[in-house]
Short mmCIF file of C-alpha atoms in Angstrom, two decimals:
data_model
loop_
_atom_site.label_atom_id
_atom_site.label_comp_id
_atom_site.label_asym_id
_atom_site.label_seq_id
_atom_site.Cartn_x
_atom_site.Cartn_y
_atom_site.Cartn_z
CA MET X 820 -29.80 -9.42 18.64
CA ALA X 821 -28.69 -5.92 19.71
CA GLU X 822 -31.41 -3.83 21.51
CA GLY X 823 -31.57 -0.24 20.73
CA VAL X 824 -31.21 -0.87 17.39
CA SER X 825 -34.10 1.48 15.60
CA ASP X 826 -33.64 0.10 12.07
CA SER X 827 -35.45 -3.20 12.09
CA ASP X 828 -35.21 -3.42 8.32
CA LEU X 829 -32.10 -1.83 6.36
CA SER X 830 -32.22 -2.03 2.68
CA GLY X 831 -28.87 -3.20 0.12
CA GLY X 832 -26.70 -0.28 -1.57
CA GLU X 833 -28.31 2.14 -3.77
CA GLU X 834 -26.96 0.29 -6.86
CA SER X 835 -29.57 -2.71 -5.83
CA ARG X 836 -31.28 -4.06 -8.28
CA GLU X 837 -33.87 -5.63 -6.43
CA GLU X 838 -35.21 -3.65 -2.85
CA VAL X 839 -33.57 -5.85 0.07
CA THR X 840 -35.02 -6.09 3.35
CA MET X 841 -33.60 -7.84 6.09
CA THR X 842 -33.18 -7.43 9.85
CA PRO X 843 -30.21 -6.79 11.40
CA ALA X 844 -30.17 -10.54 12.65
CA GLU X 845 -30.51 -11.48 9.00
CA LEU X 846 -28.29 -9.34 8.04
CA ILE X 847 -25.41 -10.50 10.22
CA ALA X 848 -26.41 -14.59 9.55
CA ARG X 849 -25.72 -13.76 5.90
CA LEU X 850 -22.58 -12.44 6.68
CA GLU X 851 -21.46 -15.17 8.48
CA GLN X 852 -22.54 -17.45 5.90
CA ALA X 853 -19.94 -15.28 3.27
CA TRP X 854 -17.59 -15.96 5.87
CA LEU X 855 -17.61 -19.11 6.23
CA ASN X 856 -17.89 -20.10 2.54
CA GLU X 857 -15.35 -17.27 2.03
CA LYS X 858 -12.64 -19.37 4.50
CA PHE X 859 -13.43 -23.17 3.11
CA SER X 860 -13.66 -22.36 -0.54
CA PRO X 861 -10.53 -23.25 -2.42
CA GLU X 862 -11.23 -20.13 -4.56
CA LEU X 863 -12.81 -16.92 -4.60
CA MET X 864 -15.89 -16.06 -4.02
CA GLU X 865 -18.37 -14.04 -5.56
CA ASN X 866 -17.87 -10.36 -4.49
CA LYS X 867 -20.21 -8.93 -2.01
CA SER X 868 -20.22 -5.35 -1.85
CA GLU X 869 -23.73 -4.76 -0.54
CA LEU X 870 -23.17 -7.02 2.40
CA VAL X 871 -20.27 -5.20 3.19
CA GLU X 872 -21.62 -1.96 3.33
CA CYS X 873 -24.68 -2.91 4.49
CA VAL X 874 -22.50 -4.63 7.83
CA MET X 875 -20.56 -1.29 7.76
CA GLU X 876 -23.92 0.72 8.21
CA GLN X 877 -24.68 -1.61 11.00
CA LEU X 878 -21.59 -1.24 13.03
CA THR X 879 -21.66 2.70 12.92
CA HIS X 880 -25.58 1.98 13.99
CA MET X 881 -24.73 0.10 16.62
CA GLU X 882 -21.40 2.28 18.13
CA GLU X 883 -23.68 5.11 17.69
CA ASN X 884 -26.28 3.50 20.41
CA LEU X 885 -23.49 2.23 22.48
CA GLN X 886 -22.76 6.16 22.56
CA ARG X 887 -26.19 7.01 24.60
CA VAL X 888 -26.15 4.12 27.07
CA ARG X 889 -25.65 5.15 30.23
CA LYS X 890 -21.38 4.44 31.09
CA GLY X 891 -21.86 1.14 33.58
CA ASP X 892 -24.62 0.04 32.43
CA VAL X 893 -24.12 -4.08 31.86
CA LYS X 894 -26.27 -3.46 28.45
CA ALA X 895 -23.08 -1.43 27.53
CA SER X 896 -20.58 -4.48 28.12
CA VAL X 897 -23.32 -6.61 25.87
CA HIS X 898 -23.60 -4.57 23.06
CA ARG X 899 -19.77 -4.06 23.21
CA MET X 900 -18.96 -7.21 22.76
CA GLU X 901 -20.92 -7.79 19.87
CA ILE X 902 -19.76 -4.90 18.05
CA ASP X 903 -16.58 -6.32 18.46
CA ARG X 904 -18.11 -9.92 17.53
CA ILE X 905 -19.42 -8.68 14.06
CA ARG X 906 -16.32 -6.51 13.30
CA PHE X 907 -14.17 -9.40 13.83
CA VAL X 908 -16.33 -11.38 11.26
CA LEU X 909 -16.28 -8.80 8.75
CA SER X 910 -12.34 -8.30 8.83
CA SER X 911 -11.72 -12.27 9.28
CA TYR X 912 -13.95 -12.17 6.13
CA LEU X 913 -11.91 -9.53 4.09
CA ARG X 914 -8.98 -10.73 5.07
CA SER X 915 -9.39 -14.14 4.04
CA ARG X 916 -10.51 -12.70 0.33
CA LEU X 917 -7.04 -10.40 0.53
CA GLN X 918 -5.02 -13.78 0.91
CA LYS X 919 -6.57 -14.85 -1.98
CA ILE X 920 -6.79 -12.54 -4.24
CA GLU X 921 -2.81 -11.91 -3.47
CA ARG X 922 -1.83 -15.85 -3.34
CA PHE X 923 -4.09 -16.12 -6.79
CA PHE X 924 -3.88 -12.73 -8.40
CA PRO X 925 -2.80 -13.45 -12.44
CA HIS X 926 -5.48 -15.76 -12.13
CA VAL X 927 -7.94 -13.58 -10.24
CA LEU X 928 -7.28 -10.59 -12.82
CA GLU X 929 -7.74 -12.94 -15.63
CA LYS X 930 -11.04 -13.77 -14.69
CA GLU X 931 -12.66 -10.34 -13.98
CA LYS X 932 -10.82 -9.20 -17.44
CA SER X 933 -12.30 -12.01 -19.37
CA ARG X 934 -15.80 -11.67 -17.46
CA ALA X 935 -18.98 -10.93 -19.65
CA ASP X 936 -20.92 -7.95 -18.96
CA GLY X 937 -23.94 -9.83 -17.36
CA ASP X 938 -21.63 -12.41 -14.70
CA PRO X 939 -21.53 -11.70 -11.70
CA SER X 940 -18.29 -10.40 -10.91
CA PHE X 941 -16.08 -11.90 -8.23
CA LEU X 942 -13.67 -8.88 -7.17
CA SER X 943 -15.11 -5.49 -5.69
CA PRO X 944 -14.02 -2.16 -7.66
CA GLU X 945 -11.81 -1.87 -4.95
CA GLU X 946 -10.46 -4.80 -5.28
CA PHE X 947 -9.84 -4.80 -8.50
CA ALA X 948 -7.77 -2.22 -7.77
CA PHE X 949 -5.63 -3.57 -5.43
CA ALA X 950 -5.09 -6.65 -7.63
CA LYS X 951 -3.76 -4.44 -10.30
CA GLU X 952 -1.06 -2.50 -7.67
CA PHE X 953 0.17 -6.17 -6.64
CA LEU X 954 0.57 -7.36 -10.38
CA ALA X 955 2.64 -4.13 -11.35
CA ASN X 956 4.19 -4.28 -7.82
CA THR X 957 6.00 -7.97 -8.07
CA GLU X 958 6.35 -8.03 -11.53
CA VAL X 959 8.39 -4.22 -10.96
CA TYR X 960 10.39 -6.22 -8.15
CA LEU X 961 11.25 -9.61 -10.31
CA ARG X 962 12.39 -7.99 -13.04
CA ASN X 963 14.97 -5.63 -10.90
CA VAL X 964 15.70 -8.54 -8.34
CA ALA X 965 16.06 -11.39 -10.22
CA LEU X 966 15.01 -11.27 -14.39
CA LYS X 967 17.59 -8.27 -15.51
CA HIS X 968 20.36 -10.57 -13.93
CA MET X 969 19.34 -13.32 -16.69
CA PRO X 970 20.15 -13.83 -20.59
CA PRO X 971 17.91 -11.33 -22.65
CA ASN X 972 16.07 -14.90 -23.51
CA LEU X 973 14.70 -15.17 -19.79
CA GLN X 974 13.83 -11.56 -18.91
CA SER X 975 9.76 -12.06 -18.84
CA ILE X 976 8.08 -14.41 -16.40
CA ASP X 977 4.29 -15.70 -17.61
CA MET X 978 2.63 -14.66 -14.35
CA LEU X 979 -0.61 -17.09 -15.33
CA LYS X 980 1.99 -20.05 -15.97
CA ALA X 981 4.81 -19.47 -12.91
CA VAL X 982 1.90 -18.80 -10.21
CA PRO X 983 -0.41 -21.68 -9.15
CA GLU X 984 -3.96 -21.82 -9.53
CA PRO X 985 -6.53 -22.94 -7.06
CA CYS X 986 -7.07 -26.45 -6.36
CA LEU X 987 -10.28 -27.28 -6.85
CA ASP X 988 -10.50 -30.66 -6.13
CA SER X 989 -9.78 -30.02 -2.27
CA PHE X 990 -11.99 -31.51 -0.09
CA VAL X 991 -14.31 -29.59 1.88
CA PHE X 992 -17.21 -30.42 4.65
CA LEU X 993 -20.49 -28.97 3.72
CA ARG X 994 -24.10 -28.60 4.88
CA VAL X 995 -27.27 -29.04 2.69
CA LYS X 996 -29.58 -26.00 2.58
CA GLU X 997 -31.50 -27.08 -0.25
CA ARG X 998 -31.87 -30.56 -1.16
CA GLN X 999 -30.35 -31.96 -4.24
CA GLU X 1000 -30.62 -34.95 -6.43
CA ASN X 1001 -28.17 -36.64 -8.62
CA ILE X 1002 -24.71 -35.02 -7.73
CA LEU X 1003 -22.01 -37.11 -9.76
CA VAL X 1004 -18.96 -38.00 -7.66
CA GLU X 1005 -16.78 -38.56 -9.65
CA PRO X 1006 -13.80 -41.45 -9.67
CA GLU X 1007 -10.05 -41.13 -8.24
CA THR X 1008 -8.82 -44.15 -9.38
CA ASP X 1009 -8.99 -46.92 -12.73
CA GLU X 1010 -11.33 -49.25 -10.10
CA GLN X 1011 -13.62 -46.56 -9.17
CA ARG X 1012 -16.80 -46.16 -10.84
CA GLU X 1013 -19.00 -42.53 -10.77
CA TYR X 1014 -22.10 -42.17 -8.93
CA VAL X 1015 -24.76 -40.16 -8.38
CA VAL X 1016 -25.84 -39.14 -4.77
CA ASP X 1017 -28.87 -37.38 -3.69
CA LEU X 1018 -27.68 -34.41 -0.75
CA ASP X 1019 -30.63 -34.39 1.88
CA LYS X 1020 -31.51 -31.05 3.21
CA GLY X 1021 -29.67 -30.66 6.53
CA SER X 1022 -27.09 -33.53 6.08
CA GLN X 1023 -23.32 -33.02 6.03
CA HIS X 1024 -21.02 -34.50 3.57
CA LEU X 1025 -17.18 -34.42 2.80
CA MET X 1026 -16.24 -34.17 -1.07
CA ARG X 1027 -14.23 -32.40 -3.68
CA TYR X 1028 -14.58 -28.69 -3.60
CA ARG X 1029 -15.36 -28.91 -7.76
CA THR X 1030 -18.33 -31.31 -7.33
CA ILE X 1031 -20.47 -28.85 -5.51
CA ALA X 1032 -19.13 -25.48 -6.52
CA PRO X 1033 -22.28 -24.04 -8.18
CA LEU X 1034 -24.15 -25.17 -5.11
CA VAL X 1035 -21.92 -22.58 -2.84
CA ALA X 1036 -22.86 -20.30 -5.54
CA SER X 1037 -26.03 -20.51 -5.12
CA GLY X 1038 -26.51 -20.77 -1.64
CA ALA X 1039 -27.96 -24.21 -2.01
CA VAL X 1040 -25.30 -25.63 0.42
CA GLN X 1041 -23.07 -24.18 3.30
CA LEU X 1042 -19.24 -24.47 3.71
CA ILE X 1043 -18.12 -25.73 7.28
CA GLY K 403 29.25 -3.35 7.26
CA LYS K 404 29.51 -6.89 5.81
CA ASP K 405 31.95 -7.34 2.83
CA ARG K 406 30.11 -7.65 0.17
CA GLY K 407 32.77 -8.72 -2.29
CA LYS K 408 33.31 -11.46 -0.35
CA GLU K 409 30.02 -12.62 0.19
CA ARG K 410 29.26 -12.30 -3.84
CA ALA K 411 32.71 -14.52 -4.60
CA ASP K 412 31.77 -17.01 -1.87
CA THR K 413 28.05 -17.57 -3.30
CA ILE K 414 29.67 -17.62 -6.73
CA HIS K 415 31.62 -20.55 -5.56
CA GLN K 416 28.70 -22.40 -3.84
CA ILE K 417 26.89 -22.34 -7.02
CA GLN K 418 29.84 -23.42 -9.39
CA ALA K 419 30.12 -26.45 -7.23
CA GLN K 420 26.90 -27.73 -8.04
CA LEU K 421 27.67 -27.62 -11.19
CA PRO K 422 27.72 -31.13 -13.26
CA ALA K 423 30.56 -31.64 -15.49
CA GLU K 424 29.85 -31.87 -18.88
CA LYS K 425 26.26 -32.36 -18.38
CA PRO K 426 23.40 -29.57 -18.07
CA ALA K 427 21.78 -29.09 -14.83
CA LEU K 428 18.46 -29.29 -13.65
CA HIS K 429 18.22 -27.89 -10.48
CA LEU K 430 20.05 -25.18 -8.78
CA ARG K 431 20.50 -24.93 -4.59
CA LEU K 432 20.87 -21.51 -4.03
CA PRO K 433 22.61 -21.24 -0.39
CA VAL K 434 20.49 -19.46 1.28
CA CYS K 435 19.72 -19.24 5.10
CA ASP K 436 16.03 -20.09 6.32
CA SER K 437 15.25 -17.32 8.12
CA LEU K 438 14.45 -13.58 6.51
CA GLY K 439 18.36 -13.68 7.14
CA SER K 440 20.62 -11.21 5.15
CA CYS K 441 19.98 -9.95 1.62
CA ALA K 442 21.95 -11.82 -0.93
CA VAL K 443 19.60 -11.99 -2.88
CA PRO K 444 21.20 -9.70 -5.63
CA HIS K 445 24.38 -11.74 -5.51
CA GLN K 446 22.88 -15.02 -5.51
CA VAL K 447 20.79 -14.51 -8.47
CA HIS K 448 23.85 -12.47 -10.19
CA ALA K 449 26.01 -14.64 -9.94
CA ALA K 450 22.98 -18.05 -10.82
CA SER K 451 22.94 -16.40 -13.73
CA ARG K 452 26.69 -16.12 -14.68
CA ALA K 453 25.90 -20.16 -14.42
CA LEU K 454 22.48 -19.43 -16.79
CA SER K 455 24.14 -17.87 -19.47
CA THR K 456 27.33 -20.35 -19.93
CA GLY K 457 24.60 -22.46 -20.97
CA VAL K 458 25.28 -25.11 -18.28
CA ILE K 459 22.12 -24.50 -16.87
CA LYS K 460 18.52 -25.56 -18.32
CA PRO K 461 16.14 -22.27 -17.95
CA SER K 462 14.06 -22.16 -14.76
CA LEU K 463 11.59 -20.40 -12.13
CA SER K 464 13.87 -21.15 -9.23
CA LEU K 465 15.73 -18.10 -9.05
CA SER K 466 12.10 -15.61 -9.20
CA PHE K 467 10.73 -17.97 -7.32
CA HIS K 468 13.33 -17.53 -4.25
CA SER K 469 12.42 -14.01 -4.71
CA TYR K 470 8.96 -14.29 -5.06
CA ASP K 471 9.26 -16.53 -0.94
CA ARG K 472 11.49 -13.23 0.39
CA LEU K 473 8.25 -11.62 -0.82
CA LEU K 474 5.41 -13.66 1.00
CA ARG K 475 7.63 -13.12 3.87
CA ILE K 476 7.44 -9.34 3.87
CA ARG K 477 3.98 -9.10 3.31
CA ALA K 478 3.44 -11.29 6.05
CA LEU K 479 5.60 -8.30 7.99
CA ARG K 480 3.16 -6.44 7.49
CA TRP K 481 0.25 -8.79 8.84
CA GLU K 482 2.69 -8.70 11.69
CA TYR K 483 4.73 -5.88 12.49
CA GLY K 484 2.37 -3.09 10.72
CA SER K 485 3.36 -0.58 8.69
CA VAL K 486 6.58 0.36 10.44
CA LEU K 487 9.49 -2.29 10.22
CA PRO K 488 11.60 -3.22 13.29
CA THR K 489 15.35 -1.38 11.96
CA THR K 490 16.44 -4.99 12.49
CA ILE K 491 14.45 -6.59 9.78
CA ARG K 492 14.65 -3.64 7.58
CA PHE K 493 18.87 -3.99 8.03
CA HIS K 494 18.17 -7.56 6.35
CA MET K 495 16.14 -6.00 3.19
CA CYS K 496 17.42 -4.55 0.01
CA ALA K 497 16.19 -1.63 -1.49
CA GLU K 498 13.96 -3.27 -4.04
CA GLU K 499 12.49 -5.48 -1.03
CA MET K 500 11.80 -1.84 0.57
CA GLU K 501 10.16 -0.30 -2.66
CA TRP K 502 7.69 -3.57 -2.89
CA PHE K 503 6.52 -3.22 0.93
CA ASN K 504 5.71 0.62 0.86
CA GLN K 505 3.69 0.21 -2.54
CA TYR K 506 2.22 -3.25 -0.83
CA LYS K 507 1.27 -0.94 2.50
CA LYS K 508 0.02 1.81 0.48
CA SER K 509 -2.20 -0.51 -1.76
CA LEU K 510 -3.28 -1.90 1.32
CA ALA K 511 -3.91 1.14 3.26
CA THR K 512 -6.22 2.63 0.05
CA TYR K 513 -7.90 -1.02 0.19
CA MET K 514 -8.99 -0.54 3.50
CA ARG K 515 -10.12 3.25 3.72
CA SER K 516 -12.32 2.21 0.83
CA ILE K 517 -14.10 -0.80 2.88
CA GLY K 518 -17.85 0.03 3.17
CA GLY K 519 -17.76 3.67 1.52
CA GLU K 520 -17.30 5.59 5.00
CA GLU K 521 -13.70 5.67 7.04
CA GLY K 522 -13.29 2.16 6.00
CA LEU K 523 -12.17 -0.82 8.33
CA ASP K 524 -8.54 -1.80 9.37
CA ILE K 525 -8.74 -5.46 8.78
CA THR K 526 -5.35 -6.22 9.85
CA GLN K 527 -6.91 -5.67 13.79
CA ASP K 528 -9.08 -8.05 15.19
CA VAL K 529 -7.02 -10.60 14.60
CA LYS K 530 -8.77 -12.78 17.10
CA PRO K 531 -12.47 -13.52 17.73
CA PRO K 532 -13.09 -11.46 20.94
CA LYS K 533 -13.23 -13.68 23.91
CA SER K 534 -13.20 -11.58 27.21
CA LEU K 535 -14.21 -7.94 27.14
CA TYR K 536 -11.52 -6.72 29.34
CA ILE K 537 -8.24 -8.33 29.99
CA GLU K 538 -5.05 -8.08 32.38
CA VAL K 539 -1.84 -6.34 31.20
CA ARG K 540 1.29 -5.75 32.08
CA CYS K 541 3.51 -2.62 30.51
CA LEU K 542 6.89 -3.57 29.24
CA LYS K 543 7.66 -0.63 29.20
CA ASP K 544 7.00 3.08 29.53
CA HIS K 545 4.34 4.55 27.16
CA GLY K 546 3.09 7.83 29.27
CA GLU K 547 -0.30 8.51 29.04
CA PHE K 548 -3.21 6.58 27.70
CA GLU K 549 -7.03 7.38 27.11
CA ILE K 550 -9.33 5.10 27.01
CA ASP K 551 -13.18 4.87 25.85
CA ASP K 552 -15.18 6.62 29.14
CA GLY K 553 -12.61 9.14 29.39
CA THR K 554 -9.83 7.81 32.58
CA VAL K 555 -6.41 8.37 31.59
CA ILE K 556 -3.65 5.56 32.53
CA LEU K 557 -0.37 6.04 33.09
CA LEU K 558 1.70 3.36 31.43
CA LYS K 559 4.91 3.01 33.11
CA LYS K 560 7.01 0.06 32.90
CA ASN K 561 5.87 -2.98 34.79
CA SER K 562 2.61 -1.41 36.39
CA GLN K 563 -0.48 -3.78 35.43
CA HIS K 564 -3.44 -2.68 34.79
CA PHE K 565 -7.03 -4.28 34.04
CA LEU K 566 -8.13 -2.67 30.37
CA PRO K 567 -10.43 -2.88 27.29
CA ARG K 568 -9.61 -5.57 25.26
CA TRP K 569 -9.79 -4.16 22.02
CA LYS K 570 -7.86 -1.03 22.95
CA CYS K 571 -4.61 -3.63 24.07
CA GLU K 572 -4.63 -5.07 21.07
CA GLN K 573 -2.28 -2.68 19.18
CA LEU K 574 0.22 -2.10 21.80
CA ILE K 575 0.56 -5.38 22.95
CA ARG K 576 1.46 -6.39 19.15
CA GLN K 577 3.73 -3.36 19.79
CA GLY K 578 5.26 -5.15 22.72
CA VAL K 579 4.52 -2.52 24.84
CA LEU K 580 1.78 -4.12 26.75
CA GLU K 581 1.77 -8.21 27.86
CA HIS K 582 -1.41 -9.76 28.17
CA VAL K 583 -0.99 -11.45 31.78
CA ILE K 584 -3.11 -15.01 31.95
CA SER K 585 -3.28 -15.96 35.73
#
């Protein structure tokens, strides 16, 4: 991990319910896991605002440390590379999320609106605002360009019906972090039968996202 | 400028030619070109809606989907070109599309500024994983003075070549000012 980073542990954001102490290395590992899961999952994953905040703080620390290193020192190049790498992973992670928010906007908004108070949120407050603006903007556009020219009974569109939902039956690659037993594999054709598999720790599999979705959320498996 | 009146009339004819006699049509193929071509969308929709209102076409969302498809491409433009679109592209967009684009980029800017709680993060940058720290670039047009991190000032003159930090060049490469030279 980067030399010169003075903080050996980073707490979560002010609103964290538990004190989460992580080394910078653990933080970046968590970021990379979240990034890969988001990249390979067909649906929007749980919101991880605290992680994003911590990574941003980490990047700021690293930039500050870089200023203190003597110019031309080889260390500077290594630090610079590392900063760029982390920033790339973070940007890519947030881009994946935004793309899914835009692609599935009515469903994402509906899910957030109908969520119970204790349930984890899928959108950060800023992503929620962005999604609402996207919906409003798109509705105005479609109304002015297409709908207002139609006969009166066709002038509205139910976005929830018009925009496809994420395909949870997509196949995904995964690596098992915590052993799972009796995972039900569902048949596709009439000739096939359902059966159960055990997922050994460290093994890799290719299966339907829908089957293992809760395991991704809990961290028991990692999408790869 | 284009003869919009003729274009509209042509579009109407092309659509009407597809309507089967005495039977409801279930599908309408809109006469458009694949690239983000001239903005005949409102005209086609207008023409197609006339067919709809005469009751010979079953209600379908295909018209709105066509407009929506254009929207997705316009969205992609923000990520490809940045927040200022080249004039050639703007020429192909109608007022409603421009309005959508302006709202979208404002929304995106607000979101990006909010990332991490301080100055935010421009996630339209860093599109590729960093491979090398410095890259060889050639200047495609005169761009004047360019300052890099340690205070050095480079003169970006057309056809000059420089060995510069990659992260500094990304934006200029996308804008077409610099070209990455891969030897």
